[in-house]
mmCIF file with all atom_site columns, C-alpha atoms in Angstrom:
data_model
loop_
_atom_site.group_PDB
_atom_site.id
_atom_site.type_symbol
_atom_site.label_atom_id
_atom_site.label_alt_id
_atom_site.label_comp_id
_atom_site.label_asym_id
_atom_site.label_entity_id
_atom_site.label_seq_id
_atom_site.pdbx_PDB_ins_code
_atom_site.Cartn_x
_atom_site.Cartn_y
_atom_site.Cartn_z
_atom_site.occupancy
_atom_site.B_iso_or_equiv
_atom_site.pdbx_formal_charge
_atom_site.auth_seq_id
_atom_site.auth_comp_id
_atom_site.auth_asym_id
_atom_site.auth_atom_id
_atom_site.pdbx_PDB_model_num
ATOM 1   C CA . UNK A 1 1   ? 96.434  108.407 108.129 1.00 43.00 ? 461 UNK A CA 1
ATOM 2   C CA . UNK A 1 2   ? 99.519  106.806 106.414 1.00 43.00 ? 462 UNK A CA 1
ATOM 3   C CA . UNK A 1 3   ? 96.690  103.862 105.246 1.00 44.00 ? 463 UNK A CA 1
ATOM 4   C CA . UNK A 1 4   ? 95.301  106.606 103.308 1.00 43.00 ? 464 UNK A CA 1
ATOM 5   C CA . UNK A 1 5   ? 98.292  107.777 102.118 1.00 44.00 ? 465 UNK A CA 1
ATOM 6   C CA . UNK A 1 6   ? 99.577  104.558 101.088 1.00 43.00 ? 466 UNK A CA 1
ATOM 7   C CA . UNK A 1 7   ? 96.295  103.970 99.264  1.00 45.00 ? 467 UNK A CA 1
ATOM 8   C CA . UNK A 1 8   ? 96.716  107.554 97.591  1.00 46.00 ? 468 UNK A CA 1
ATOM 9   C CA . UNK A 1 9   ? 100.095 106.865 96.392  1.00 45.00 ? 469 UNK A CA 1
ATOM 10  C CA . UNK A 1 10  ? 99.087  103.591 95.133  1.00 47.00 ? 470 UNK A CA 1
ATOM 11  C CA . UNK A 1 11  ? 96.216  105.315 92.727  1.00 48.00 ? 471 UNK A CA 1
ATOM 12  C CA . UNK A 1 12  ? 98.968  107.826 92.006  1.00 51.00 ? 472 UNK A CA 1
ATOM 13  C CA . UNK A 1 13  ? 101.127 104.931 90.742  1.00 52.00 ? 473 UNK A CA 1
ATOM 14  C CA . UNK A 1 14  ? 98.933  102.772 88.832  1.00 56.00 ? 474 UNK A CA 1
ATOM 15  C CA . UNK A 1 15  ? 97.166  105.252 86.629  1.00 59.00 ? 475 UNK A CA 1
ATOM 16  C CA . UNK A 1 16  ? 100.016 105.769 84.167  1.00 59.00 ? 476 UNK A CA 1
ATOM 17  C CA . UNK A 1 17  ? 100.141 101.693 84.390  1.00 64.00 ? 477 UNK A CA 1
ATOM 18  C CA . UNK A 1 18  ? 96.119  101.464 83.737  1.00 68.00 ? 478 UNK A CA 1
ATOM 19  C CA . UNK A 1 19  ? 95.928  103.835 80.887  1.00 67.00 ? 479 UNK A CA 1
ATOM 20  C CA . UNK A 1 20  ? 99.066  102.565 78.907  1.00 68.00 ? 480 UNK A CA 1
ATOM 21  C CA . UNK A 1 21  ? 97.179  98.735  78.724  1.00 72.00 ? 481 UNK A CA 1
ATOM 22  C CA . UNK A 1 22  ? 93.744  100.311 77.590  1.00 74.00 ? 482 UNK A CA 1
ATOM 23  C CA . UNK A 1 23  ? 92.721  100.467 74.471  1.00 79.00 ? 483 UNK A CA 1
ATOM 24  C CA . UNK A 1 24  ? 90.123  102.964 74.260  1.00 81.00 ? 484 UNK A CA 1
ATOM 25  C CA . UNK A 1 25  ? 91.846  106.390 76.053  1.00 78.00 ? 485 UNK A CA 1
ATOM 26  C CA . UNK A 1 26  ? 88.808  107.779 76.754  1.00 82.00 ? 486 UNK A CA 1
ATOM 27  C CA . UNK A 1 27  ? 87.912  105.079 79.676  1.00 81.00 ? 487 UNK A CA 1
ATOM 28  C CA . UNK A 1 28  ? 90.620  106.585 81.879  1.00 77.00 ? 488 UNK A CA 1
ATOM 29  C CA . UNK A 1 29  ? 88.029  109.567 83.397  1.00 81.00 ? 489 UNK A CA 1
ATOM 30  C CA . UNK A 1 30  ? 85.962  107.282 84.274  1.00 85.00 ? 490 UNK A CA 1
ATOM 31  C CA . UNK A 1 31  ? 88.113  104.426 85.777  1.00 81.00 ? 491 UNK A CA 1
ATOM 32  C CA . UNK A 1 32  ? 89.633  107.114 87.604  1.00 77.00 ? 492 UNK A CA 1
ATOM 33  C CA . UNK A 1 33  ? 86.683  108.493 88.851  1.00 82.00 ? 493 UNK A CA 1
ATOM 34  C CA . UNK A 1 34  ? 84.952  105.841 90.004  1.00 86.00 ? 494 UNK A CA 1
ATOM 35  C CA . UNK A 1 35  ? 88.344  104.210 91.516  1.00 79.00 ? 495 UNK A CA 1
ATOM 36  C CA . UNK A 1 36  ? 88.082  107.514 93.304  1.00 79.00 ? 496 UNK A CA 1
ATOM 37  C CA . UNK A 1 37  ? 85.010  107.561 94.383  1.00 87.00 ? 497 UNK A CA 1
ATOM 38  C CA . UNK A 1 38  ? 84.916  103.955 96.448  1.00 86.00 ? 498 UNK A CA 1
ATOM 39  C CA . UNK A 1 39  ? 88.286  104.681 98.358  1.00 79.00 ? 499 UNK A CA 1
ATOM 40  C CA . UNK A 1 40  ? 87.005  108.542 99.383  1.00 83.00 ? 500 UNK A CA 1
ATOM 41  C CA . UNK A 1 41  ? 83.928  106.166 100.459 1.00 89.00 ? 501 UNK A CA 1
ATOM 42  C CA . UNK A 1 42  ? 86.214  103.623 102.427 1.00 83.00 ? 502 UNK A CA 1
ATOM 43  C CA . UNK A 1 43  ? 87.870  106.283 104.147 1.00 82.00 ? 503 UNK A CA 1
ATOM 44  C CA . UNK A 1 44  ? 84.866  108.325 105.626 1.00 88.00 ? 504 UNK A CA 1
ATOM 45  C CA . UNK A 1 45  ? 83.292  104.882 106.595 1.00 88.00 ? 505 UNK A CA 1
ATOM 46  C CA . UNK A 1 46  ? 86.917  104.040 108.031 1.00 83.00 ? 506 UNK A CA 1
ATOM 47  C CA . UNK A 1 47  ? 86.716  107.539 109.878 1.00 84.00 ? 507 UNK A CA 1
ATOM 48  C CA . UNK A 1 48  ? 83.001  107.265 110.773 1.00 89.00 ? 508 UNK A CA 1
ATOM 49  C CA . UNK A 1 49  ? 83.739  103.738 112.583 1.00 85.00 ? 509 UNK A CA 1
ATOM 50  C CA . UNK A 1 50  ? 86.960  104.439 113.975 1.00 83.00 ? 510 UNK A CA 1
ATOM 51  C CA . UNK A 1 51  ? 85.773  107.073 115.502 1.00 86.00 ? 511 UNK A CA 1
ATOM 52  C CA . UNK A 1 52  ? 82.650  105.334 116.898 1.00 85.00 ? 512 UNK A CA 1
ATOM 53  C CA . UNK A 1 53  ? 84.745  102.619 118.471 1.00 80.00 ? 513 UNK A CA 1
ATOM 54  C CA . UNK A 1 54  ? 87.842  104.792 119.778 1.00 82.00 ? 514 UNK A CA 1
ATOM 55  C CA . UNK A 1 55  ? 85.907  108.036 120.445 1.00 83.00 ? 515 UNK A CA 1
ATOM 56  C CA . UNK A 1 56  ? 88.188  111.108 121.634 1.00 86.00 ? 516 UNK A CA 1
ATOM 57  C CA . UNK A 1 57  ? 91.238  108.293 121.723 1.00 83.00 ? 517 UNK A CA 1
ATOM 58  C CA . UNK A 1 58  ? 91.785  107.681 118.098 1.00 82.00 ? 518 UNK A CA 1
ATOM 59  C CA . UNK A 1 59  ? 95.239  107.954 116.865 1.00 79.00 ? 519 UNK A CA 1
ATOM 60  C CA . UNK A 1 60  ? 95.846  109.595 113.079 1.00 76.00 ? 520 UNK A CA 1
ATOM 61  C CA . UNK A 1 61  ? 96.948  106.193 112.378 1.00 73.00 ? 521 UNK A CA 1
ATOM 62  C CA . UNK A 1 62  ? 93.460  103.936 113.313 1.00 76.00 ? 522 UNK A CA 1
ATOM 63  C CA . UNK A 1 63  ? 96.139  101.176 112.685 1.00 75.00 ? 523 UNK A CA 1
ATOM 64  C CA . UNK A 1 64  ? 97.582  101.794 116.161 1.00 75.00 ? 524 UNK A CA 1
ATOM 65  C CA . UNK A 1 65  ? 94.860  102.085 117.916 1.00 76.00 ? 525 UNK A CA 1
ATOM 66  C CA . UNK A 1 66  ? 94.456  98.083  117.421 1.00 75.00 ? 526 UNK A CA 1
ATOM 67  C CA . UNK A 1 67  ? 97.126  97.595  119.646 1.00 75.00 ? 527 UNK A CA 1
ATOM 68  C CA . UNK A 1 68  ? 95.373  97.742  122.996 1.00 74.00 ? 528 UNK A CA 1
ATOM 69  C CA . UNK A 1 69  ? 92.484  96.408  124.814 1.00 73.00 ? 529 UNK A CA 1
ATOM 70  C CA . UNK A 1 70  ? 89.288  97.830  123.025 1.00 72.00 ? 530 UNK A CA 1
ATOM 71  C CA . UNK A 1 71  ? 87.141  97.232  125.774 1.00 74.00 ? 531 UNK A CA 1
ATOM 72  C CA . UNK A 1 72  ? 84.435  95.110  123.982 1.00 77.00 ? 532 UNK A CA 1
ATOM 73  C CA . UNK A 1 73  ? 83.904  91.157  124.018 1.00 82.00 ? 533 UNK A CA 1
ATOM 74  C CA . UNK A 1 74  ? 86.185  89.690  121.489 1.00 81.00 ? 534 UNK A CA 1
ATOM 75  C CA . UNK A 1 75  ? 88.852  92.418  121.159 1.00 78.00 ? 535 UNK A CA 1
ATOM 76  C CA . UNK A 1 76  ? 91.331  90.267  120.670 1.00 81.00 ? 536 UNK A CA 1
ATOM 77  C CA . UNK A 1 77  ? 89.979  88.749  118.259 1.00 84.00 ? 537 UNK A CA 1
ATOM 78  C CA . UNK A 1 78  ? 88.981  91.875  116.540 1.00 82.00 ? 538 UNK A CA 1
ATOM 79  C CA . UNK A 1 79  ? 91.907  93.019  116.975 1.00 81.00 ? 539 UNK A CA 1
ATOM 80  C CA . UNK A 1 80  ? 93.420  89.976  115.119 1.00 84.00 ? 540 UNK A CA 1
ATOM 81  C CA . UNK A 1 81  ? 90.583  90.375  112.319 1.00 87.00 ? 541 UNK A CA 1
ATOM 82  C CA . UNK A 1 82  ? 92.163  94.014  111.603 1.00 83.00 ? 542 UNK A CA 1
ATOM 83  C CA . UNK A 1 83  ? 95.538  92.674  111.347 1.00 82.00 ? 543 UNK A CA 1
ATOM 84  C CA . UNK A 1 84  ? 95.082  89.894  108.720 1.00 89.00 ? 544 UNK A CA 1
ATOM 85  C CA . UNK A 1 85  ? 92.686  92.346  106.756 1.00 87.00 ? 545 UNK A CA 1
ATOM 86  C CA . UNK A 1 86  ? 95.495  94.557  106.220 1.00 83.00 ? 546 UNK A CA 1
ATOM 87  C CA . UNK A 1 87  ? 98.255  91.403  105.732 1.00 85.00 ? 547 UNK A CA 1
ATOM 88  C CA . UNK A 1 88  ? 95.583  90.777  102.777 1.00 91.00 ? 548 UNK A CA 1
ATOM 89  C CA . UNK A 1 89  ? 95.879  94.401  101.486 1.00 86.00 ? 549 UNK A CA 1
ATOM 90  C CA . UNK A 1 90  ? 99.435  94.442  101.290 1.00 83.00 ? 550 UNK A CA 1
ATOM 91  C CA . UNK A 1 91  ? 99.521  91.079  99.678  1.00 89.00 ? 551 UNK A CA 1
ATOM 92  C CA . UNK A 1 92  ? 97.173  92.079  96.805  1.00 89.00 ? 552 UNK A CA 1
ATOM 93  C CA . UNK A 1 93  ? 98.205  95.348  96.243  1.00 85.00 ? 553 UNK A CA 1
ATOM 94  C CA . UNK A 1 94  ? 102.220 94.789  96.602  1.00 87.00 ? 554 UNK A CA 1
ATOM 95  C CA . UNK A 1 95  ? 101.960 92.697  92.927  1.00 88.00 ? 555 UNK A CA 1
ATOM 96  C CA . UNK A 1 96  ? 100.282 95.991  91.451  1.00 84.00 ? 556 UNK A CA 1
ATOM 97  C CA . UNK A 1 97  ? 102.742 98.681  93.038  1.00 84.00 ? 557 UNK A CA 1
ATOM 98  C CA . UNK A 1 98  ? 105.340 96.820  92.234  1.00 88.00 ? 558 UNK A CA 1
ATOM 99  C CA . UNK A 1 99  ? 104.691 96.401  88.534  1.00 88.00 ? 559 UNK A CA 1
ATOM 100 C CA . UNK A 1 100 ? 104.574 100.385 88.495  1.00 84.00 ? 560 UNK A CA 1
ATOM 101 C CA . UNK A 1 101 ? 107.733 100.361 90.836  1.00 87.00 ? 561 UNK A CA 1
ATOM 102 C CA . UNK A 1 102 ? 109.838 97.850  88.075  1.00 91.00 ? 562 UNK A CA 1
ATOM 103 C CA . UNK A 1 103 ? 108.374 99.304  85.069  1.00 88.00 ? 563 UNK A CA 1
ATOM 104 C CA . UNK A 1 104 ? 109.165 103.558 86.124  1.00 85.00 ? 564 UNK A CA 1
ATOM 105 C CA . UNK A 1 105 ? 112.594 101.689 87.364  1.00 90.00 ? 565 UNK A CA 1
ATOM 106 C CA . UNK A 1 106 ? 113.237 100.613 83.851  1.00 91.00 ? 566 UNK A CA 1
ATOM 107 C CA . UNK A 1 107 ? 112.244 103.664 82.157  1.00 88.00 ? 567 UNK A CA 1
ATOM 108 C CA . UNK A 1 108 ? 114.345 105.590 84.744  1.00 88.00 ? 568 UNK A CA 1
ATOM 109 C CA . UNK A 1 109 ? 118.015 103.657 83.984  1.00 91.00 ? 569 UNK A CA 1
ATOM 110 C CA . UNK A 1 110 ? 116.884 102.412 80.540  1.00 91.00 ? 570 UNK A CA 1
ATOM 111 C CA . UNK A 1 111 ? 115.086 105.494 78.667  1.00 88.00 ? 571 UNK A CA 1
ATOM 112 C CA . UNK A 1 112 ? 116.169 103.925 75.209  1.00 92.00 ? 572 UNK A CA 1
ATOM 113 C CA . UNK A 1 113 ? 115.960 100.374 75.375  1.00 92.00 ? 573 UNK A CA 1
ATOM 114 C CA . UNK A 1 114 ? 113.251 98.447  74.125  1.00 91.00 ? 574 UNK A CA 1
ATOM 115 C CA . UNK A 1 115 ? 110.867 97.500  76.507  1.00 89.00 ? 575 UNK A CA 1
ATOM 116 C CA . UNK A 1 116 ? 111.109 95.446  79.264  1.00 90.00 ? 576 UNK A CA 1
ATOM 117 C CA . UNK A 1 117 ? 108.971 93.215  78.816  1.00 87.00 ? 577 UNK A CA 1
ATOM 118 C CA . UNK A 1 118 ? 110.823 92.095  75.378  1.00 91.00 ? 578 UNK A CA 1
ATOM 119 C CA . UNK A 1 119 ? 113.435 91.754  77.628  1.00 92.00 ? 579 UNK A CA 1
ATOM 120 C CA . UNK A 1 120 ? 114.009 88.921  79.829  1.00 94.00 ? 580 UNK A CA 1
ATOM 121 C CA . UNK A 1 121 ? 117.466 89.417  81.302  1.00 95.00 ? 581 UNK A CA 1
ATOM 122 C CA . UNK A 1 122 ? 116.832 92.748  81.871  1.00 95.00 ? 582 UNK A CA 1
ATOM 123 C CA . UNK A 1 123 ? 113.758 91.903  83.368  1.00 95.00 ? 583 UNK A CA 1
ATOM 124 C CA . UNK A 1 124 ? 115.084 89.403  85.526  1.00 95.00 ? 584 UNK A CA 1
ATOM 125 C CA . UNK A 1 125 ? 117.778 91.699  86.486  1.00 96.00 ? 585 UNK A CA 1
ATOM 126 C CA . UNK A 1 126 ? 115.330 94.151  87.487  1.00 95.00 ? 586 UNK A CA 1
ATOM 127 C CA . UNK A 1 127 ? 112.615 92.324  89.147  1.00 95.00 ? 587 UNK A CA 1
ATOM 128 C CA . UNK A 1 128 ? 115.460 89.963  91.554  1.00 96.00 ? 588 UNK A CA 1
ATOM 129 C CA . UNK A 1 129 ? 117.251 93.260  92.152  1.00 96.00 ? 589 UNK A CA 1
ATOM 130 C CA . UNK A 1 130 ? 114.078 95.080  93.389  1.00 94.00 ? 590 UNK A CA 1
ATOM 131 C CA . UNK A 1 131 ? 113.249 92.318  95.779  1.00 94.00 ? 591 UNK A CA 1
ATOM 132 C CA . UNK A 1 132 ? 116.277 91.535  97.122  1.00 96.00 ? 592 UNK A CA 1
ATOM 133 C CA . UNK A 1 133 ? 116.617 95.461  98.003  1.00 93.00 ? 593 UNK A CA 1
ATOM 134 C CA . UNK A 1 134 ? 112.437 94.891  99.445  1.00 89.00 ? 594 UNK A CA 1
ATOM 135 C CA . UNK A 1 135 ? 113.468 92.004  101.429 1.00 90.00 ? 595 UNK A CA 1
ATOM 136 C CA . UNK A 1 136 ? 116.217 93.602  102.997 1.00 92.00 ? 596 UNK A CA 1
ATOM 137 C CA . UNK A 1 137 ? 114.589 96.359  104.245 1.00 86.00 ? 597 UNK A CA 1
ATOM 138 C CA . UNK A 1 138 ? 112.358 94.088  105.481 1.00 83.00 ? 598 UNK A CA 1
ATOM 139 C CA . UNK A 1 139 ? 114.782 92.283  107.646 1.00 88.00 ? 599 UNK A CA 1
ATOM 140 C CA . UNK A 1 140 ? 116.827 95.158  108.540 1.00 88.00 ? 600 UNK A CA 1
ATOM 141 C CA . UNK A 1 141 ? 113.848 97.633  109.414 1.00 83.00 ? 601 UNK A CA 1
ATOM 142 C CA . UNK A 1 142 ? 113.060 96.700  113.053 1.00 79.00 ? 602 UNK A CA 1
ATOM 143 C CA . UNK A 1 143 ? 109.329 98.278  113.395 1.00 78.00 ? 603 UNK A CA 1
ATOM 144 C CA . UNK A 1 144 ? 106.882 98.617  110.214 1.00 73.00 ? 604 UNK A CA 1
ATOM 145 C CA . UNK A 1 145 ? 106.057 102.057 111.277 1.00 75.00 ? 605 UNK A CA 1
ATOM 146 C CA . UNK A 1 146 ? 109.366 102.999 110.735 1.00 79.00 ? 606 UNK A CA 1
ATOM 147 C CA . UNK A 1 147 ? 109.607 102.016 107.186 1.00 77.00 ? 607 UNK A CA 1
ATOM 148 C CA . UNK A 1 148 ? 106.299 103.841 106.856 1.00 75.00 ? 608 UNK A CA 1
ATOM 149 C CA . UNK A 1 149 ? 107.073 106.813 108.717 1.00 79.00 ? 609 UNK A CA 1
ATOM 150 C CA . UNK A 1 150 ? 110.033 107.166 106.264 1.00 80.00 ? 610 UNK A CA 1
ATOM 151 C CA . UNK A 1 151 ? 107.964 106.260 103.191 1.00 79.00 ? 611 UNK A CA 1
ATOM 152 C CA . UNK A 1 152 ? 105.395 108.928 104.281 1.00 77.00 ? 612 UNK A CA 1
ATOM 153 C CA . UNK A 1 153 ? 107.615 111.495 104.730 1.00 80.00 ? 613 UNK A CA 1
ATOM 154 C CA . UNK A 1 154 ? 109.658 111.026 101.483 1.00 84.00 ? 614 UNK A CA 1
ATOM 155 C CA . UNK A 1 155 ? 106.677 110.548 99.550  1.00 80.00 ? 615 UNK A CA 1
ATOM 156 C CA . UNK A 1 156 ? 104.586 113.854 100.671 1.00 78.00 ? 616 UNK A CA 1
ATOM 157 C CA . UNK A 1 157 ? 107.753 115.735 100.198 1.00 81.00 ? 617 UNK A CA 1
ATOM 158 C CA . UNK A 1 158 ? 108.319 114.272 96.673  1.00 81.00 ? 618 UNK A CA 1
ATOM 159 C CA . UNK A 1 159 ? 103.981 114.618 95.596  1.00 79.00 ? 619 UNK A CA 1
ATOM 160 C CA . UNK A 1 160 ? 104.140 118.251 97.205  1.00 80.00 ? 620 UNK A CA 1
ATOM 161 C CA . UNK A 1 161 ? 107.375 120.074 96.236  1.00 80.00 ? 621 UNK A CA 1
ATOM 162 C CA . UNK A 1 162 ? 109.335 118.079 93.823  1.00 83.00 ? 622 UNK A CA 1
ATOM 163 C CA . UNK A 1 163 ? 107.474 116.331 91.038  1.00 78.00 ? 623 UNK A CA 1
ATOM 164 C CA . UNK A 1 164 ? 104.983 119.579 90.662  1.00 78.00 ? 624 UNK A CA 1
ATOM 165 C CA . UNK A 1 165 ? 108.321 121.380 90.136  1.00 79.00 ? 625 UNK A CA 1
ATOM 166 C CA . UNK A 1 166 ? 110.164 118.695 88.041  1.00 77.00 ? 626 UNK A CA 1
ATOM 167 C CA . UNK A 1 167 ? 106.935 118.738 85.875  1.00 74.00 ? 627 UNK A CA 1
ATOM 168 C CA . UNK A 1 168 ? 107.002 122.990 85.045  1.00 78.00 ? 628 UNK A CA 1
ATOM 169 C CA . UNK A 1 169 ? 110.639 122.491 84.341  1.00 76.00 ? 629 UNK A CA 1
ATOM 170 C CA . UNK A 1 170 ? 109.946 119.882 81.776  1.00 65.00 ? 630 UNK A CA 1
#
């Protein structure tokens, strides 16, 4: 589903990020591992449980199947529960991605400069530039699903054919 996709890319994103602040190199297996280990976990239970509630009806994306009646007492208000569970999710792990997002975007248009974080205007340059671009999109996209259809797409592409490529070239 694109919840586990998102997730996937985000652990994609944030181990370069992880093992460049340790200090001790040989804690990334682990970290990895174990970081790993509980979402593989998350998703089967998601699976196991979506599938238990929605049965034969389950969508790829358990996130729209939240949009109906569920047929229980309380769906609404389950329903509800689900949505500000995942408004939580984005909120805590936007700060993270986005760190990764700034920090490859500096790297990217500045390969020689010191780094950014020595670097406040640049920083600041950076950081309002990537938000204002965010928040945009944000306003301009009319349905969520959209922006992650796109993201999905682009992304799978980019994880399956290009960076593998762009990685036996270097």
């Amino acid at each position: 589903s694109i919840l586990e996709f998102q997730t996937g890319l985000f652990h994609a994103c944030t181990v370069h990020s992880i093992d460049n602040e340790l200090e001790d190199k040989t804690q990334i297996k682990p970290i990895v591992q174990t970081s790993l280990g509980l979402c593989s976990s998350v998703y089967i239970a998601t699976s196991f449980f979506a599938y238990l509630l929605f049965g034969e009806a389950t969508l790829a994306d358990v996130l729209a199947n939240f949009d109906s009646d569920l047929r229980i007492p309380f769906s609404s208000v389950f329903n509800d529960i689900v949505r500000v569970s995942y408004v939580v999710h984005i909120m805590l792990v936007f700060p993270i991605v986005f760190f990764a997002l700034r920090l490859n975007l500096d790297g990217l248009l500045f390969p020689t400069a010191r780094h950014i974080s020595r670097d406040n205007q640049r920083f600041t340059i950076i950081t309002i530039s990537l938000l204002a671009v965010i928040y945009l999109a944000s306003i301009f996209i009319p349905s969520i699903w959209d922006a992650f259809q796109f993201t999905g797409a682009t992304a799978a592409v980019l994880i399956g054919f290009i960076f593998p490529a762009m990685i036996i070239l270097r």
